[in-house]
Amino acid sequence: MEEKKRRINSPEERLVKERKDKLKLWMEKEENPYLTRFIPRHTTGWIARKCETVTSGEKTDVKVEIAGRITALRGHGKSSFADVRDAEGKIQIYAREETLGERYFLFKKLDLGDIVGVKGRVFRTRTGELTVEALDFFLLAKSLRPLPEKWHGLQDVELRYRKRYLDLLSNPNTKKIFLDRAAIIKFIRDFLNKKGFLEVETPMMQPIPGGATARPFRTHHHALGEDLYFRIAPELYLKKLVVGGIEKVYELNKNFRNEGMDRLHNPEFTMLEVYSAYSSYEEMMKLTEELVCEVAGKLKGTLKISYQGDEINLSPPWRRITFERALKEMGDIELDFQDTSRLRKTAAGLGLAVEGLRDDQIIEHLLDHQVAPKLVQPTFVIDYPFQTSLLARRKKENSALIERFEIFIGAEELGNAYSELNDPIDQRKRMMEVKGESQSLDEDFLEALEYGMPPTGGLGIGIDRLVMLLTDSASIRDVILFPQMRPKKQQ
RNA sequence: GAGCCGUUAGCUCAGCCGGUAGAGCAUCGGCCUUUUAAGCCGAGGGUCGCAGGUUCGACUCCUGCACGGCUCACCA
């Protein structure tokens, strides 16, 4: 009881109550705002364009009907100013008792955050601000809770992620990032569609999760009585489509991996995978350069970008360096990857945890830890030891290597590609060798390969990371609208 | 999962070597018809993340827990 009383009297509840009382007053004097119909005929952007040439102090005959959220209120006794924001921008509203008569006192009862419709006439104030003088106004939705502070916005990182709507409302840069994200994805689709690639959707729920090595999320299908896994990659399905004659294909959608979360990892993330028949990783390198440059150029108008304090030049051609040389030149590591015990010793000597890791994981760790931090300018690291992927084709000249590359920009891995292994016999053999670890034998996929898959180049690009790069964001959570968070416990 | 750091009013932040809580914005009341981070006068608002402990006394020190950030580990 005591507990309950205290909660109702909390300062926040009092603020809410004040606003609820104003809502009640409005409903007594006017109507239920939640049932009010008001279709704005104009936007703030339209007004700005239309009235660009109006001079300070000038009144116009331009009548407008706009709607938006009140983001500032400045009362002056018998007149008031308000800023109203819509999707395109904001505009000042000027309300006068002389014009609105008895209803002016209702205008003064409006709160920051209220959503209103305004009919009025455009003029420009003495101080040069384009303004709508309100001839009539409507409350369309009452804001019952106070918005974050106008000047600093919402700073609390946790709240920004949990209540993204508040972040979007009060931090212009947040909105910019997500507009940019949408533009980037559109540019990618435009680019690939223009080149004749077909966008497809393949299963998010798979009986055997394949195409990568990662812990999957598991779920259960009741009607089938079967466990299913959220996909960790669409790769095997996309290759089946290449077998089926869809020679240029891509999918741009989510993957799910049940691993740790950090600055670069969210359990669900967006991946682009592209497959092109009768090509190889050579062509995929060109495609990658072209795609990233097209997107960056369209978004930023330049190929010179700044990421976390580093100046990065995306102009092709990007540097290419073999895996072996990269380790040697930048990590001062020279070894035979077949020599497992020396590999582990070298890695341990560099302070890497090797216990419980497979050879291929250690090999990749050497690159990620010793070399990647130095790869700020766009770089293709090519020709990986064959252990690092079981889906990539071997190099003709050296069967210990595979035709694979990874893209590094800004010291972060952005993508991964290879000449796809299309030999079903070698594929089966390699899958058998690692079966029982993180990959199960996917007979469906192997059978598809047995019908014949053309030599194919495949490419994967982490879209969230590309967005991070192009929006200069430090964390993946800054480019995902609702990043995964631990649920807040009640009470 | 481990280490380090953080959590004070609705929001943004101060708060010293332990002495009992401060500002700005927002809110409420008053004045104000071209302001714009409007202004002026006044007021209210806090279980200092949660639970223990030490102490005459804890926002402050200690322990545990919750949530978050960074780093490390798994992964992209």
Coordinates of C-alpha atoms (C1' of nucleotides) in Angstrom, one line a residue:
Chain A
M1 CA 0.0 0.0 0.0
E2 CA 2.7 2.4 1.1
E3 CA 4.7 1.2 -1.9
K4 CA 1.8 2.0 -4.3
K5 CA 1.1 5.4 -2.9
R6 CA 4.8 6.3 -3.3
R7 CA 4.8 5.3 -7.0
I8 CA 1.8 7.3 -7.9
N9 CA 3.4 10.3 -6.3
S10 CA 6.7 9.9 -8.0
P11 CA 7.8 13.1 -9.8
E12 CA 7.5 11.4 -13.2
E13 CA 3.9 10.3 -12.4
R14 CA 3.1 13.8 -11.4
L15 CA 4.4 15.1 -14.8
V16 CA 2.2 12.5 -16.5
K17 CA -0.8 13.5 -14.4
E18 CA -0.4 17.1 -15.3
R19 CA -0.6 16.3 -18.9
K20 CA -3.5 13.9 -18.5
D21 CA -5.4 16.7 -16.8
K22 CA -4.7 19.0 -19.8
L23 CA -5.9 16.2 -22.1
K24 CA -9.1 16.0 -20.0
L25 CA -9.6 19.8 -20.3
W26 CA -9.1 19.6 -24.0
M27 CA -11.7 16.9 -24.3
E28 CA -14.2 19.0 -22.3
K29 CA -13.7 22.1 -24.4
E30 CA -13.0 20.5 -27.8
E31 CA -13.1 16.8 -28.8
N32 CA -11.2 13.6 -28.3
P33 CA -7.9 14.2 -30.0
Y34 CA -7.5 10.5 -30.7
L35 CA -10.6 10.6 -32.9
T36 CA -9.8 13.8 -34.7
R37 CA -9.3 13.6 -38.4
F38 CA -6.8 16.0 -39.9
I39 CA -4.9 15.3 -43.2
P40 CA -2.0 17.7 -43.7
R41 CA -2.0 19.1 -47.2
H42 CA 1.5 20.6 -46.9
T43 CA 4.9 19.7 -45.3
T44 CA 7.5 21.9 -43.7
G45 CA 9.7 21.2 -46.7
W46 CA 7.1 22.3 -49.2
I47 CA 6.6 25.6 -47.3
A48 CA 10.3 26.2 -47.2
R49 CA 10.6 25.7 -50.9
K50 CA 7.5 27.7 -51.8
C51 CA 8.2 30.6 -49.6
E52 CA 12.0 30.8 -50.0
T53 CA 11.9 34.3 -51.5
V54 CA 9.5 35.8 -48.9
T55 CA 11.4 38.7 -47.3
S56 CA 11.7 39.5 -43.6
G57 CA 8.5 41.1 -42.3
E58 CA 6.5 40.1 -45.4
K59 CA 3.1 38.5 -45.2
T60 CA 1.8 36.2 -47.9
D61 CA -1.5 34.8 -49.0
V62 CA -0.1 31.2 -48.9
K63 CA -2.5 29.2 -46.8
V64 CA -1.2 25.9 -45.5
E65 CA -2.3 22.9 -43.4
I66 CA 0.5 21.1 -41.7
A67 CA 0.9 18.5 -38.9
G68 CA 3.7 17.6 -36.6
R69 CA 5.1 17.4 -33.2
I70 CA 5.7 20.5 -31.0
T71 CA 9.4 20.7 -30.2
A72 CA 9.6 24.1 -28.7
L73 CA 7.2 26.6 -27.1
R74 CA 7.8 30.2 -26.4
G75 CA 5.0 32.0 -24.8
H76 CA 4.7 35.8 -24.8
G77 CA 1.5 36.6 -23.0
K78 CA -1.1 37.3 -25.7
S79 CA 0.9 35.6 -28.4
S80 CA 3.0 32.4 -28.6
F81 CA 5.5 30.8 -30.8
A82 CA 5.9 27.0 -31.3
D83 CA 8.2 24.9 -33.4
V84 CA 6.4 22.1 -35.2
R85 CA 8.4 19.3 -36.7
D86 CA 7.4 16.8 -39.4
A87 CA 9.3 14.2 -41.3
E88 CA 10.9 16.9 -43.5
G89 CA 11.9 19.5 -41.0
K90 CA 10.4 22.1 -38.7
I91 CA 8.6 25.3 -39.0
Q92 CA 7.6 28.0 -36.5
I93 CA 4.0 28.6 -35.6
Y94 CA 2.8 31.9 -34.4
A95 CA -0.5 32.0 -32.4
R96 CA -2.2 35.2 -31.3
E97 CA -5.1 35.7 -29.0
E98 CA -6.3 38.4 -31.4
T99 CA -6.7 35.8 -34.1
L100 CA -7.7 32.7 -32.1
G101 CA -10.0 34.4 -29.6
E102 CA -11.2 32.3 -26.8
R103 CA -9.4 29.2 -28.0
Y104 CA -6.0 30.9 -27.5
F105 CA -5.9 29.7 -23.9
L106 CA -6.1 26.1 -25.2
F107 CA -3.0 26.8 -27.4
K108 CA -1.2 27.9 -24.3
K109 CA -2.1 24.5 -22.7
L110 CA -0.3 22.6 -25.4
D111 CA 2.8 20.7 -24.2
L112 CA 6.2 20.0 -25.7
G113 CA 5.8 16.7 -27.6
D114 CA 2.1 17.2 -28.5
I115 CA 1.1 16.3 -32.0
V116 CA -0.9 19.0 -33.7
G117 CA -2.5 20.0 -36.9
V118 CA -2.3 23.7 -37.9
K119 CA -4.1 25.7 -40.5
G120 CA -2.6 29.1 -41.2
R121 CA -1.0 31.7 -43.3
V122 CA 2.7 32.0 -44.1
F123 CA 4.8 35.0 -43.3
R124 CA 8.4 35.8 -42.4
T125 CA 9.2 37.5 -39.0
R126 CA 11.3 40.6 -38.6
T127 CA 14.1 38.3 -37.6
G128 CA 13.8 36.3 -40.8
E129 CA 12.1 33.1 -39.5
L130 CA 9.6 31.6 -41.9
T131 CA 6.4 31.2 -39.8
V132 CA 2.8 30.0 -40.1
E133 CA 0.4 32.2 -38.3
A134 CA -2.2 29.8 -36.8
L135 CA -5.8 30.5 -37.9
D136 CA -7.0 27.2 -36.5
F137 CA -5.3 24.3 -34.7
F138 CA -6.1 20.8 -33.6
L139 CA -4.7 18.4 -31.1
L140 CA -4.1 15.1 -32.8
A141 CA -2.3 13.2 -30.1
K142 CA -1.4 14.2 -26.5
S143 CA 2.1 13.5 -25.4
L144 CA 1.7 12.3 -21.8
R145 CA 5.4 12.0 -21.1
P146 CA 8.1 14.7 -21.2
L147 CA 10.6 14.4 -24.1
P148 CA 14.3 14.4 -23.5
E149 CA 16.0 17.8 -23.1
K150 CA 16.1 19.9 -26.2
W151 CA 19.6 21.0 -26.2
H152 CA 21.6 17.9 -25.3
G153 CA 19.2 15.3 -26.6
L154 CA 19.1 11.8 -25.2
Q155 CA 22.7 10.9 -24.1
D156 CA 22.1 7.8 -22.0
V157 CA 23.4 5.0 -24.3
E158 CA 21.2 2.4 -22.8
L159 CA 18.1 4.5 -23.2
R160 CA 19.0 5.4 -26.7
Y161 CA 19.0 1.7 -27.7
R162 CA 16.0 0.6 -25.6
K163 CA 13.8 3.6 -26.6
R164 CA 15.1 4.3 -30.1
Y165 CA 12.1 6.5 -30.8
L166 CA 13.3 9.0 -28.3
D167 CA 16.8 8.8 -29.7
L168 CA 15.4 9.5 -33.2
L169 CA 13.3 12.4 -31.9
S170 CA 16.0 14.2 -30.1
N171 CA 19.3 13.3 -31.9
P172 CA 19.4 14.4 -35.5
N173 CA 22.5 12.3 -36.2
T174 CA 20.7 9.2 -35.2
K175 CA 18.0 9.8 -37.8
K176 CA 20.6 10.6 -40.4
I177 CA 22.3 7.3 -39.8
F178 CA 19.2 5.3 -40.5
L179 CA 18.3 7.4 -43.5
D180 CA 21.8 6.7 -44.8
R181 CA 21.4 3.0 -44.0
A182 CA 18.2 2.8 -46.1
A183 CA 20.0 4.7 -48.9
I184 CA 23.0 2.3 -48.8
I185 CA 20.8 -0.7 -49.1
K186 CA 18.8 0.8 -51.9
F187 CA 22.0 1.7 -53.8
I188 CA 23.2 -1.9 -53.4
R189 CA 20.0 -3.3 -54.8
D190 CA 20.0 -0.8 -57.7
F191 CA 23.6 -1.7 -58.5
L192 CA 23.1 -5.5 -58.5
N193 CA 19.7 -5.3 -60.3
K194 CA 21.3 -3.2 -63.0
K195 CA 24.0 -5.8 -63.5
G196 CA 21.3 -8.5 -64.0
F197 CA 21.4 -10.1 -60.6
L198 CA 18.2 -11.6 -59.3
E199 CA 17.2 -10.9 -55.7
V200 CA 15.8 -14.0 -53.9
E201 CA 14.6 -15.1 -50.5
T202 CA 15.8 -18.4 -49.1
P203 CA 14.8 -20.1 -45.8
M204 CA 15.6 -18.3 -42.6
M205 CA 14.7 -21.6 -40.8
Q206 CA 16.8 -24.5 -41.9
P207 CA 16.9 -28.2 -40.9
I208 CA 20.7 -28.1 -41.0
P209 CA 22.4 -24.7 -40.5
G210 CA 25.2 -24.4 -43.1
G211 CA 27.4 -22.0 -45.0
A212 CA 29.4 -20.9 -42.1
T213 CA 30.7 -22.1 -38.8
A214 CA 28.8 -20.5 -35.9
R215 CA 26.4 -21.6 -33.2
P216 CA 22.9 -21.4 -34.5
F217 CA 19.7 -20.5 -32.7
R218 CA 17.4 -23.4 -32.5
T219 CA 13.6 -23.5 -32.7
H220 CA 11.0 -26.2 -33.0
H221 CA 8.3 -26.7 -35.6
H222 CA 5.4 -28.4 -34.0
A223 CA 3.5 -29.7 -37.0
L224 CA 6.7 -31.3 -38.4
G225 CA 7.8 -32.4 -35.0
E226 CA 11.3 -31.3 -36.1
D227 CA 13.9 -28.9 -34.7
L228 CA 14.8 -26.1 -37.1
Y229 CA 17.7 -23.6 -37.0
F230 CA 17.7 -20.0 -37.8
R231 CA 20.1 -19.6 -40.6
I232 CA 23.7 -18.6 -40.0
A233 CA 24.1 -18.0 -43.7
P234 CA 22.1 -18.4 -46.9
E235 CA 25.0 -19.8 -48.9
L236 CA 24.0 -23.4 -49.6
Y237 CA 20.5 -22.4 -50.7
L238 CA 21.9 -19.7 -53.0
K239 CA 24.3 -22.2 -54.6
K240 CA 21.3 -24.6 -55.2
L241 CA 19.8 -21.7 -57.2
V242 CA 22.9 -21.4 -59.3
V243 CA 22.6 -25.2 -60.0
G244 CA 19.0 -24.4 -61.0
G245 CA 20.2 -22.0 -63.6
I246 CA 19.8 -18.7 -61.8
E247 CA 23.3 -17.7 -62.7
K248 CA 23.4 -14.3 -61.1
V249 CA 21.7 -14.2 -57.8
Y250 CA 21.8 -12.3 -54.5
E251 CA 20.1 -12.2 -51.1
L252 CA 20.2 -9.2 -48.8
N253 CA 18.7 -10.1 -45.4
K254 CA 19.3 -11.3 -41.9
N255 CA 21.5 -14.0 -40.5
F256 CA 21.4 -15.2 -36.9
R257 CA 24.4 -16.4 -34.9
N258 CA 24.3 -17.5 -31.3
E259 CA 27.6 -16.0 -30.3
G260 CA 28.8 -13.2 -28.1
M261 CA 27.8 -9.6 -28.6
D262 CA 30.1 -6.6 -28.9
R263 CA 31.0 -3.5 -30.8
L264 CA 31.0 -5.5 -34.0
H265 CA 28.5 -8.3 -33.4
N266 CA 24.7 -8.4 -33.0
P267 CA 22.9 -11.8 -32.8
E268 CA 20.9 -10.9 -35.9
F269 CA 22.7 -9.0 -38.5
T270 CA 22.3 -8.2 -42.2
M271 CA 24.3 -9.9 -44.8
L272 CA 24.6 -9.5 -48.6
E273 CA 25.5 -12.7 -50.4
V274 CA 26.1 -12.6 -54.2
Y275 CA 26.8 -15.5 -56.6
S276 CA 27.8 -15.2 -60.2
A277 CA 28.2 -18.3 -62.4
Y278 CA 31.2 -18.6 -64.7
S279 CA 33.3 -16.3 -62.6
S280 CA 35.7 -16.6 -59.8
Y281 CA 37.1 -14.7 -56.8
E282 CA 39.0 -12.5 -59.3
E283 CA 35.7 -11.1 -60.7
M284 CA 34.3 -10.9 -57.2
M285 CA 37.1 -8.5 -56.2
K286 CA 36.3 -6.3 -59.1
L287 CA 32.6 -6.5 -58.2
T288 CA 33.3 -5.6 -54.6
E289 CA 35.4 -2.5 -55.5
E290 CA 32.7 -1.4 -57.9
L291 CA 29.9 -1.9 -55.5
V292 CA 31.5 -0.2 -52.5
C293 CA 32.6 2.7 -54.7
E294 CA 29.2 3.1 -56.3
V295 CA 27.5 3.1 -52.9
A296 CA 30.0 5.4 -51.2
G297 CA 30.1 7.8 -54.2
K298 CA 26.3 8.1 -54.3
L299 CA 26.0 8.5 -50.6
K300 CA 28.9 10.8 -49.9
G301 CA 29.8 12.2 -53.3
T302 CA 33.4 11.2 -52.7
L303 CA 35.6 8.1 -52.3
K304 CA 37.6 9.7 -49.6
I305 CA 36.0 9.0 -46.3
S306 CA 36.8 9.4 -42.6
Y307 CA 36.3 6.5 -40.2
Q308 CA 37.0 6.9 -36.5
G309 CA 39.8 9.4 -37.1
D310 CA 41.3 7.6 -40.1
E311 CA 41.3 9.0 -43.6
I312 CA 40.3 6.2 -46.0
N313 CA 40.6 6.3 -49.8
L314 CA 38.2 3.9 -51.4
S315 CA 39.4 4.5 -55.0
P316 CA 40.2 1.3 -56.8
P317 CA 42.2 -0.7 -57.4
W318 CA 42.5 -1.9 -53.8
R319 CA 45.6 -3.4 -52.5
R320 CA 45.9 -7.1 -52.8
I321 CA 48.2 -9.2 -50.6
T322 CA 48.4 -12.9 -50.1
F323 CA 47.5 -14.3 -46.8
E324 CA 51.1 -15.6 -46.4
R325 CA 52.7 -12.3 -47.3
A326 CA 50.4 -10.4 -45.1
L327 CA 51.3 -12.5 -42.1
K328 CA 55.0 -12.2 -42.9
E329 CA 55.1 -8.5 -43.7
M330 CA 52.7 -7.1 -41.1
G331 CA 52.9 -9.8 -38.5
D332 CA 56.4 -11.1 -38.9
I333 CA 55.0 -14.6 -38.9
E334 CA 56.3 -17.2 -41.3
L335 CA 55.1 -20.8 -40.9
D336 CA 53.9 -23.9 -42.6
F337 CA 50.2 -24.1 -41.9
Q338 CA 50.3 -27.9 -42.1
D339 CA 52.6 -28.0 -39.1
T340 CA 49.9 -28.0 -36.5
S341 CA 52.2 -28.0 -33.4
R342 CA 54.3 -25.2 -34.6
L343 CA 51.2 -23.2 -35.6
R344 CA 49.8 -23.6 -32.1
K345 CA 53.1 -22.7 -30.5
T346 CA 53.5 -19.6 -32.6
A347 CA 50.0 -18.4 -31.9
A348 CA 50.4 -19.1 -28.1
G349 CA 53.7 -17.2 -28.2
L350 CA 51.8 -14.2 -29.5
G351 CA 49.5 -14.3 -26.6
L352 CA 46.5 -15.8 -28.4
A353 CA 44.3 -18.3 -26.6
V354 CA 44.6 -21.6 -28.6
E355 CA 43.0 -24.1 -26.3
G356 CA 40.0 -25.7 -27.7
L357 CA 40.4 -24.0 -31.1
R358 CA 40.7 -25.8 -34.4
D359 CA 43.7 -25.1 -36.7
D360 CA 41.6 -23.0 -39.0
Q361 CA 40.4 -20.8 -36.2
I362 CA 44.0 -20.3 -35.0
I363 CA 45.1 -19.4 -38.6
E364 CA 42.3 -16.8 -38.8
H365 CA 43.2 -15.5 -35.4
L366 CA 46.7 -14.8 -36.5
L367 CA 45.4 -12.7 -39.3
D368 CA 42.7 -10.9 -37.2
H369 CA 45.1 -10.1 -34.4
Q370 CA 48.4 -9.5 -36.0
V371 CA 47.5 -8.1 -39.4
A372 CA 43.9 -6.8 -39.5
P373 CA 44.5 -3.8 -37.1
K374 CA 47.0 -2.5 -39.7
L375 CA 44.6 -2.8 -42.7
V376 CA 43.0 0.6 -42.6
Q377 CA 43.1 1.3 -46.3
P378 CA 40.9 -1.1 -48.4
T379 CA 42.7 -4.4 -48.8
F380 CA 42.0 -7.7 -50.3
V381 CA 43.8 -10.5 -48.4
I382 CA 43.8 -13.4 -50.8
D383 CA 44.7 -17.0 -51.1
Y384 CA 44.0 -18.5 -47.7
P385 CA 45.2 -21.8 -46.3
F386 CA 42.7 -24.4 -47.4
Q387 CA 41.8 -25.2 -43.7
T388 CA 40.0 -21.9 -43.4
S389 CA 37.0 -22.8 -45.6
L390 CA 35.5 -26.0 -46.7
L391 CA 33.3 -24.4 -49.4
A392 CA 36.1 -22.8 -51.4
R393 CA 37.9 -24.1 -54.5
R394 CA 41.6 -24.9 -54.2
K395 CA 44.2 -23.0 -56.1
K396 CA 45.3 -24.8 -59.2
E397 CA 49.0 -24.1 -58.6
N398 CA 49.0 -24.9 -54.9
S399 CA 46.4 -27.2 -53.4
A400 CA 47.2 -26.1 -49.9
L401 CA 45.6 -22.8 -50.7
I402 CA 42.1 -21.8 -51.6
E403 CA 40.8 -19.0 -53.9
R404 CA 39.4 -16.9 -51.1
F405 CA 39.7 -13.3 -50.1
E406 CA 38.6 -11.2 -47.3
I407 CA 38.0 -7.4 -47.5
F408 CA 39.5 -5.2 -44.8
I409 CA 38.7 -1.5 -44.5
G410 CA 39.2 0.6 -41.4
A411 CA 40.9 -2.3 -39.7
E412 CA 37.7 -4.3 -39.8
E413 CA 36.6 -7.3 -41.8
L414 CA 33.9 -6.2 -44.2
G415 CA 33.4 -9.3 -46.3
N416 CA 34.5 -12.7 -47.5
A417 CA 34.5 -14.3 -50.9
Y418 CA 35.7 -17.2 -52.8
S419 CA 35.7 -19.2 -56.0
E420 CA 33.0 -21.7 -55.0
L421 CA 34.0 -25.3 -54.7
N422 CA 31.9 -27.1 -57.3
D423 CA 33.5 -30.5 -57.2
P424 CA 30.9 -32.6 -55.4
I425 CA 33.4 -35.4 -54.6
D426 CA 35.9 -33.0 -53.0
Q427 CA 33.1 -31.2 -51.3
R428 CA 31.8 -34.4 -49.7
K429 CA 35.2 -35.4 -48.6
R430 CA 35.9 -32.1 -47.0
M431 CA 32.5 -32.0 -45.2
M432 CA 33.0 -35.5 -43.9
E433 CA 36.3 -34.5 -42.3
V434 CA 34.7 -31.8 -40.2
K435 CA 31.3 -33.5 -39.6
G436 CA 30.3 -33.7 -36.0
E437 CA 31.9 -30.4 -35.1
S438 CA 29.9 -27.4 -36.1
Q439 CA 28.7 -28.5 -39.6
S440 CA 26.4 -31.5 -40.3
L441 CA 26.5 -33.2 -43.5
D442 CA 24.0 -31.5 -45.8
E443 CA 23.0 -34.3 -48.2
D444 CA 20.6 -32.0 -50.0
F445 CA 23.3 -29.6 -50.8
L446 CA 25.8 -32.3 -51.9
E447 CA 23.2 -33.9 -54.1
A448 CA 22.5 -30.6 -55.8
L449 CA 26.2 -30.2 -56.5
E450 CA 26.2 -33.7 -58.0
Y451 CA 23.8 -32.4 -60.7
G452 CA 26.6 -29.9 -61.7
M453 CA 27.2 -26.4 -60.5
P454 CA 29.0 -24.1 -62.9
P455 CA 32.3 -22.6 -61.7
T456 CA 31.0 -19.7 -59.6
G457 CA 32.3 -16.7 -57.7
G458 CA 30.6 -15.9 -54.3
L459 CA 30.8 -12.9 -52.2
G460 CA 29.5 -11.9 -48.7
I461 CA 29.4 -8.4 -47.3
G462 CA 28.4 -7.5 -43.8
I463 CA 25.9 -4.7 -44.4
D464 CA 25.9 -3.4 -40.8
R465 CA 29.6 -3.0 -41.0
L466 CA 29.5 -1.3 -44.4
V467 CA 26.9 1.1 -42.9
M468 CA 29.2 1.7 -39.9
L469 CA 32.1 2.5 -42.2
L470 CA 30.0 4.9 -44.3
T471 CA 28.4 6.6 -41.3
D472 CA 31.5 6.7 -39.2
S473 CA 29.8 4.7 -36.4
A474 CA 31.9 3.1 -33.8
S475 CA 29.4 0.4 -32.8
I476 CA 27.1 -2.0 -34.7
R477 CA 24.4 -0.9 -32.2
D478 CA 24.5 2.5 -33.7
V479 CA 23.4 1.3 -37.1
I480 CA 20.8 -1.3 -36.0
L481 CA 17.5 0.3 -35.0
F482 CA 16.7 -2.1 -32.2
P483 CA 20.0 -3.8 -31.2
Q484 CA 19.7 -6.9 -28.9
M485 CA 19.6 -5.9 -25.3
R486 CA 19.1 -7.9 -22.1
P487 CA 15.5 -7.6 -21.1
K488 CA 15.2 -5.1 -18.2
K489 CA 13.9 -6.9 -15.2
Q490 CA 10.7 -5.6 -13.7
Q491 CA 10.8 -3.8 -10.3
Chain B
rG1 C1' 32.0 -16.0 -19.5
rA2 C1' 36.5 -12.6 -17.5
rG3 C1' 38.7 -7.7 -16.4
rC4 C1' 38.1 -2.3 -16.0
rC5 C1' 34.6 1.7 -15.8
rG6 C1' 29.7 3.7 -15.1
rU7 C1' 24.4 4.2 -12.8
rU8 C1' 22.5 11.2 -8.6
rA9 C1' 15.4 15.1 -10.3
rG10 C1' 11.5 13.5 -16.5
rC11 C1' 16.3 15.0 -19.5
rU12 C1' 21.7 16.8 -19.4
rC13 C1' 25.2 17.0 -15.6
rA14 C1' 28.0 18.9 -10.7
rG15 C1' 28.7 16.9 -5.8
rC16 C1' 36.4 17.5 -2.8
rC17 C1' 39.6 13.6 2.3
rG18 C1' 32.5 10.2 5.1
rG19 C1' 29.0 15.3 8.1
rU20 C1' 22.9 14.2 5.6
rA21 C1' 21.4 16.9 -2.2
rG22 C1' 22.9 21.1 -6.3
rA23 C1' 22.5 23.6 -11.4
rG24 C1' 20.5 24.1 -16.4
rC25 C1' 16.4 22.4 -19.4
rA26 C1' 11.5 20.5 -18.6
rU27 C1' 7.1 21.2 -15.0
rC28 C1' 3.7 24.5 -12.0
rG29 C1' 2.1 29.9 -10.7
rG30 C1' 2.7 35.3 -12.1
rC31 C1' 4.2 39.2 -16.0
rC32 C1' 4.9 39.7 -21.2
rU33 C1' 1.6 40.5 -29.0
rU34 C1' 7.7 39.2 -33.9
rU35 C1' 10.4 35.4 -30.1
rU36 C1' 13.7 31.4 -31.3
rA37 C1' 18.7 27.5 -26.1
rA38 C1' 13.0 34.2 -25.6
rG39 C1' 13.2 37.0 -21.0
rC40 C1' 11.9 38.5 -15.7
rC41 C1' 9.8 37.0 -10.7
rG42 C1' 8.3 32.9 -7.6
rA43 C1' 7.4 27.5 -6.5
rG44 C1' 7.4 22.3 -6.5
rG45 C1' 10.2 18.0 -7.7
rG46 C1' 15.3 12.9 -5.2
rU47 C1' 14.3 5.4 -1.3
rC48 C1' 21.8 9.3 -5.1
rG49 C1' 20.5 1.6 -9.7
rC50 C1' 19.1 -2.6 -5.8
rA51 C1' 20.4 -5.4 -1.2
rG52 C1' 23.6 -5.9 2.7
rG53 C1' 28.0 -4.4 5.7
rU54 C1' 31.5 -0.8 8.2
rU55 C1' 30.7 3.8 10.9
rC56 C1' 28.1 8.2 15.9
rG57 C1' 27.0 9.4 10.7
rA58 C1' 27.3 6.6 3.8
rC59 C1' 25.6 9.6 -2.7
rU60 C1' 30.8 9.1 -0.8
rC61 C1' 34.2 3.3 2.0
rC62 C1' 33.5 -2.4 1.6
rU63 C1' 30.7 -6.9 -0.4
rG64 C1' 27.0 -9.1 -3.4
rC65 C1' 23.4 -8.3 -7.3
rA66 C1' 21.0 -5.8 -11.7
rC67 C1' 21.6 -3.0 -16.1
rG68 C1' 24.9 -0.6 -19.5
rG69 C1' 29.8 0.9 -21.9
rC70 C1' 34.8 -0.5 -23.3
rU71 C1' 38.5 -4.5 -23.6
rC72 C1' 39.3 -9.9 -23.9
rA73 C1' 37.2 -14.8 -25.3
rC74 C1' 33.4 -17.3 -29.2
rC75 C1' 31.7 -15.2 -34.1
rA76 C1' 31.1 -11.6 -39.1

